[in-house]
Amino acid sequence: MIRAYAQEHKFKDAFYLFTHMHYSGTPPDNCTYACIIRACTERTDSFGLRIAHGGVIVSGLEFDLVTSSALVSGYSKLGLVDIAHTVFDGICEPDLVLWNSMIAGHGYGRPWCESLKLFSKMRKIGKDPDGYTFVGLISGVNDPRLLGVCRGEFTVYV
């Protein structure tokens, strides 16, 4: 229900249900937190996002890949890339979705070379990129000359 409200941009209703759920003693799971985190991101509500992050920690879900990916994406989209990186660095073995979220996150107002450094680090540990990885990598390019670097990275995997 929370997810449906959030997808329909009925954030007030989503937050009401989330709060009601919390006060009724029903603990939110990782998917519920991910929905609330996305709703905070859509509303550009960094305060709400930090509160949700606190709930994730209290619930013991801070190392869960679903909530971590939502947090990384949310913080990045709101321009809080340093916090996103802290969340990312707290995960022992990030999956490809989390890597993609962080690479794309660097495209939101960070120098593009940060995305490329993260991409190189991902390759060094043996994670193979997918199409989303390259979309995230290219999205941060603000200089046409750098597209050649992306093209070179892409052809290695085609």
Tab-separated table of C-alpha atoms in Angstrom:
chain	number	residue	atom	x	y	z
A	1	MET	CA	0.000	0.000	0.000
A	2	ILE	CA	2.835	2.389	0.893
A	3	ARG	CA	4.539	1.600	-2.401
A	4	ALA	CA	1.338	2.259	-4.361
A	5	TYR	CA	0.845	5.640	-2.682
A	6	ALA	CA	4.471	6.589	-3.285
A	7	GLN	CA	4.291	5.592	-6.958
A	8	GLU	CA	1.182	7.743	-7.381
A	9	HIS	CA	3.007	10.667	-5.712
A	10	LYS	CA	0.584	10.548	-2.784
A	11	PHE	CA	3.450	11.016	-0.370
A	12	LYS	CA	1.334	12.292	2.509
A	13	ASP	CA	-0.705	9.076	2.445
A	14	ALA	CA	2.444	6.943	2.158
A	15	PHE	CA	4.041	8.660	5.153
A	16	TYR	CA	0.797	8.395	7.131
A	17	LEU	CA	0.647	4.627	6.567
A	18	PHE	CA	4.336	4.266	7.371
A	19	THR	CA	3.890	6.176	10.639
A	20	HIS	CA	0.744	4.210	11.498
A	21	MET	CA	2.594	0.968	10.782
A	22	HIS	CA	5.433	2.027	13.065
A	23	TYR	CA	3.168	3.044	15.947
A	24	SER	CA	1.051	-0.098	15.647
A	25	GLY	CA	4.146	-2.169	16.388
A	26	THR	CA	4.602	-3.613	12.906
A	27	PRO	CA	8.287	-3.267	12.036
A	28	PRO	CA	8.978	-2.074	8.482
A	29	ASP	CA	11.010	-4.426	6.314
A	30	ASN	CA	13.687	-3.536	3.775
A	31	CYS	CA	11.175	-3.064	0.938
A	32	THR	CA	9.015	-0.731	3.038
A	33	TYR	CA	12.046	1.369	3.933
A	34	ALA	CA	13.122	1.439	0.284
A	35	CYS	CA	9.680	2.796	-0.690
A	36	ILE	CA	9.801	5.507	1.979
A	37	ILE	CA	13.364	6.426	1.000
A	38	ARG	CA	12.286	6.776	-2.643
A	39	ALA	CA	9.294	8.872	-1.576
A	40	CYS	CA	11.601	11.205	0.395
A	41	THR	CA	13.848	11.443	-2.648
A	42	GLU	CA	10.928	12.258	-4.958
A	43	ARG	CA	9.815	14.981	-2.544
A	44	THR	CA	13.428	16.242	-2.296
A	45	ASP	CA	13.033	15.820	1.453
A	46	SER	CA	16.570	15.386	2.794
A	47	PHE	CA	15.343	15.671	6.396
A	48	GLY	CA	12.824	12.861	5.867
A	49	LEU	CA	15.515	10.816	4.140
A	50	ARG	CA	17.818	11.169	7.144
A	51	ILE	CA	14.986	10.158	9.494
A	52	ALA	CA	14.285	7.094	7.334
A	53	HIS	CA	18.020	6.319	7.361
A	54	GLY	CA	17.942	6.453	11.159
A	55	GLY	CA	15.044	3.994	11.144
A	56	VAL	CA	17.011	1.693	8.858
A	57	ILE	CA	19.912	1.713	11.318
A	58	VAL	CA	17.678	1.154	14.374
A	59	SER	CA	15.992	-1.738	12.533
A	60	GLY	CA	19.369	-3.331	11.829
A	61	LEU	CA	18.920	-3.062	8.056
A	62	GLU	CA	21.854	-0.750	7.333
A	63	PHE	CA	23.784	-3.554	5.624
A	64	ASP	CA	20.830	-4.760	3.566
A	65	LEU	CA	21.463	-4.309	-0.164
A	66	VAL	CA	17.899	-3.162	-0.956
A	67	THR	CA	17.856	-0.368	1.624
A	68	SER	CA	21.487	0.561	0.980
A	69	SER	CA	20.871	0.921	-2.739
A	70	ALA	CA	17.823	3.115	-2.076
A	71	LEU	CA	19.827	5.250	0.374
A	72	VAL	CA	22.774	5.642	-2.016
A	73	SER	CA	20.455	6.614	-4.845
A	74	GLY	CA	18.401	8.962	-2.657
A	75	TYR	CA	21.317	10.781	-1.082
A	76	SER	CA	23.027	11.130	-4.461
A	77	LYS	CA	19.952	12.568	-6.161
A	78	LEU	CA	19.593	15.091	-3.346
A	79	GLY	CA	23.219	16.187	-3.774
A	80	LEU	CA	24.459	14.467	-0.609
A	81	VAL	CA	27.003	12.288	-2.378
A	82	ASP	CA	29.370	12.174	0.609
A	83	ILE	CA	26.665	10.531	2.739
A	84	ALA	CA	25.827	8.206	-0.165
A	85	HIS	CA	29.492	7.217	-0.321
A	86	THR	CA	29.549	6.550	3.428
A	87	VAL	CA	26.565	4.203	3.044
A	88	PHE	CA	28.230	2.524	0.049
A	89	ASP	CA	31.537	2.092	1.886
A	90	GLY	CA	29.709	0.398	4.779
A	91	ILE	CA	28.678	-2.547	2.601
A	92	CYS	CA	31.193	-5.414	2.611
A	93	GLU	CA	30.240	-6.860	-0.771
A	94	PRO	CA	28.172	-4.426	-2.838
A	95	ASP	CA	26.182	-6.022	-5.633
A	96	LEU	CA	26.032	-4.617	-9.164
A	97	VAL	CA	22.882	-2.597	-8.392
A	98	LEU	CA	24.665	-0.831	-5.540
A	99	TRP	CA	27.758	-0.193	-7.680
A	100	ASN	CA	25.523	1.242	-10.403
A	101	SER	CA	23.729	3.466	-7.884
A	102	MET	CA	27.018	4.858	-6.623
A	103	ILE	CA	28.513	5.356	-10.101
A	104	ALA	CA	25.355	7.169	-11.228
A	105	GLY	CA	25.371	9.087	-7.951
A	106	HIS	CA	28.692	10.644	-8.788
A	107	GLY	CA	27.060	12.054	-11.908
A	108	TYR	CA	24.872	14.298	-9.730
A	109	GLY	CA	27.157	17.270	-9.260
A	110	ARG	CA	30.499	15.565	-8.728
A	111	PRO	CA	33.461	15.683	-11.069
A	112	TRP	CA	33.038	12.979	-13.677
A	113	CYS	CA	36.444	11.489	-12.883
A	114	GLU	CA	34.981	10.251	-9.567
A	115	SER	CA	32.555	8.034	-11.519
A	116	LEU	CA	35.414	6.722	-13.627
A	117	LYS	CA	37.538	5.986	-10.526
A	118	LEU	CA	34.675	4.048	-8.999
A	119	PHE	CA	34.126	2.202	-12.278
A	120	SER	CA	37.830	1.253	-12.369
A	121	LYS	CA	37.655	0.055	-8.760
A	122	MET	CA	34.613	-2.072	-9.638
A	123	ARG	CA	36.481	-3.659	-12.545
A	124	LYS	CA	39.564	-4.350	-10.410
A	125	ILE	CA	37.552	-6.421	-7.932
A	126	GLY	CA	36.039	-8.452	-10.765
A	127	LYS	CA	32.532	-6.981	-11.055
A	128	ASP	CA	31.355	-6.943	-14.662
A	129	PRO	CA	29.410	-3.855	-15.719
A	130	ASP	CA	26.041	-3.946	-17.439
A	131	GLY	CA	24.114	-1.431	-19.529
A	132	TYR	CA	23.024	0.496	-16.432
A	133	THR	CA	26.649	0.888	-15.393
A	134	PHE	CA	27.475	2.611	-18.656
A	135	VAL	CA	24.380	4.801	-18.534
A	136	GLY	CA	25.455	5.917	-15.052
A	137	LEU	CA	28.995	6.500	-16.239
A	138	ILE	CA	27.983	8.489	-19.314
A	139	SER	CA	25.312	10.536	-17.523
A	140	GLY	CA	27.955	12.468	-15.605
A	141	VAL	CA	29.927	13.483	-18.689
A	142	ASN	CA	29.704	17.214	-19.227
A	143	ASP	CA	32.537	17.472	-21.747
A	144	PRO	CA	32.106	15.872	-25.196
A	145	ARG	CA	35.814	14.980	-25.282
A	146	LEU	CA	35.266	12.616	-22.352
A	147	LEU	CA	32.773	10.551	-24.336
A	148	GLY	CA	35.768	8.976	-26.090
A	149	VAL	CA	36.973	7.658	-22.738
A	150	CYS	CA	33.509	6.173	-22.112
A	151	ARG	CA	33.461	4.674	-25.580
A	152	GLY	CA	36.845	3.072	-24.914
A	153	GLU	CA	35.622	1.589	-21.628
A	154	PHE	CA	32.447	0.347	-23.304
A	155	THR	CA	34.192	-1.402	-26.214
A	156	VAL	CA	36.226	-3.487	-23.765
A	157	TYR	CA	32.980	-5.200	-22.723
A	158	VAL	CA	31.138	-5.472	-26.036
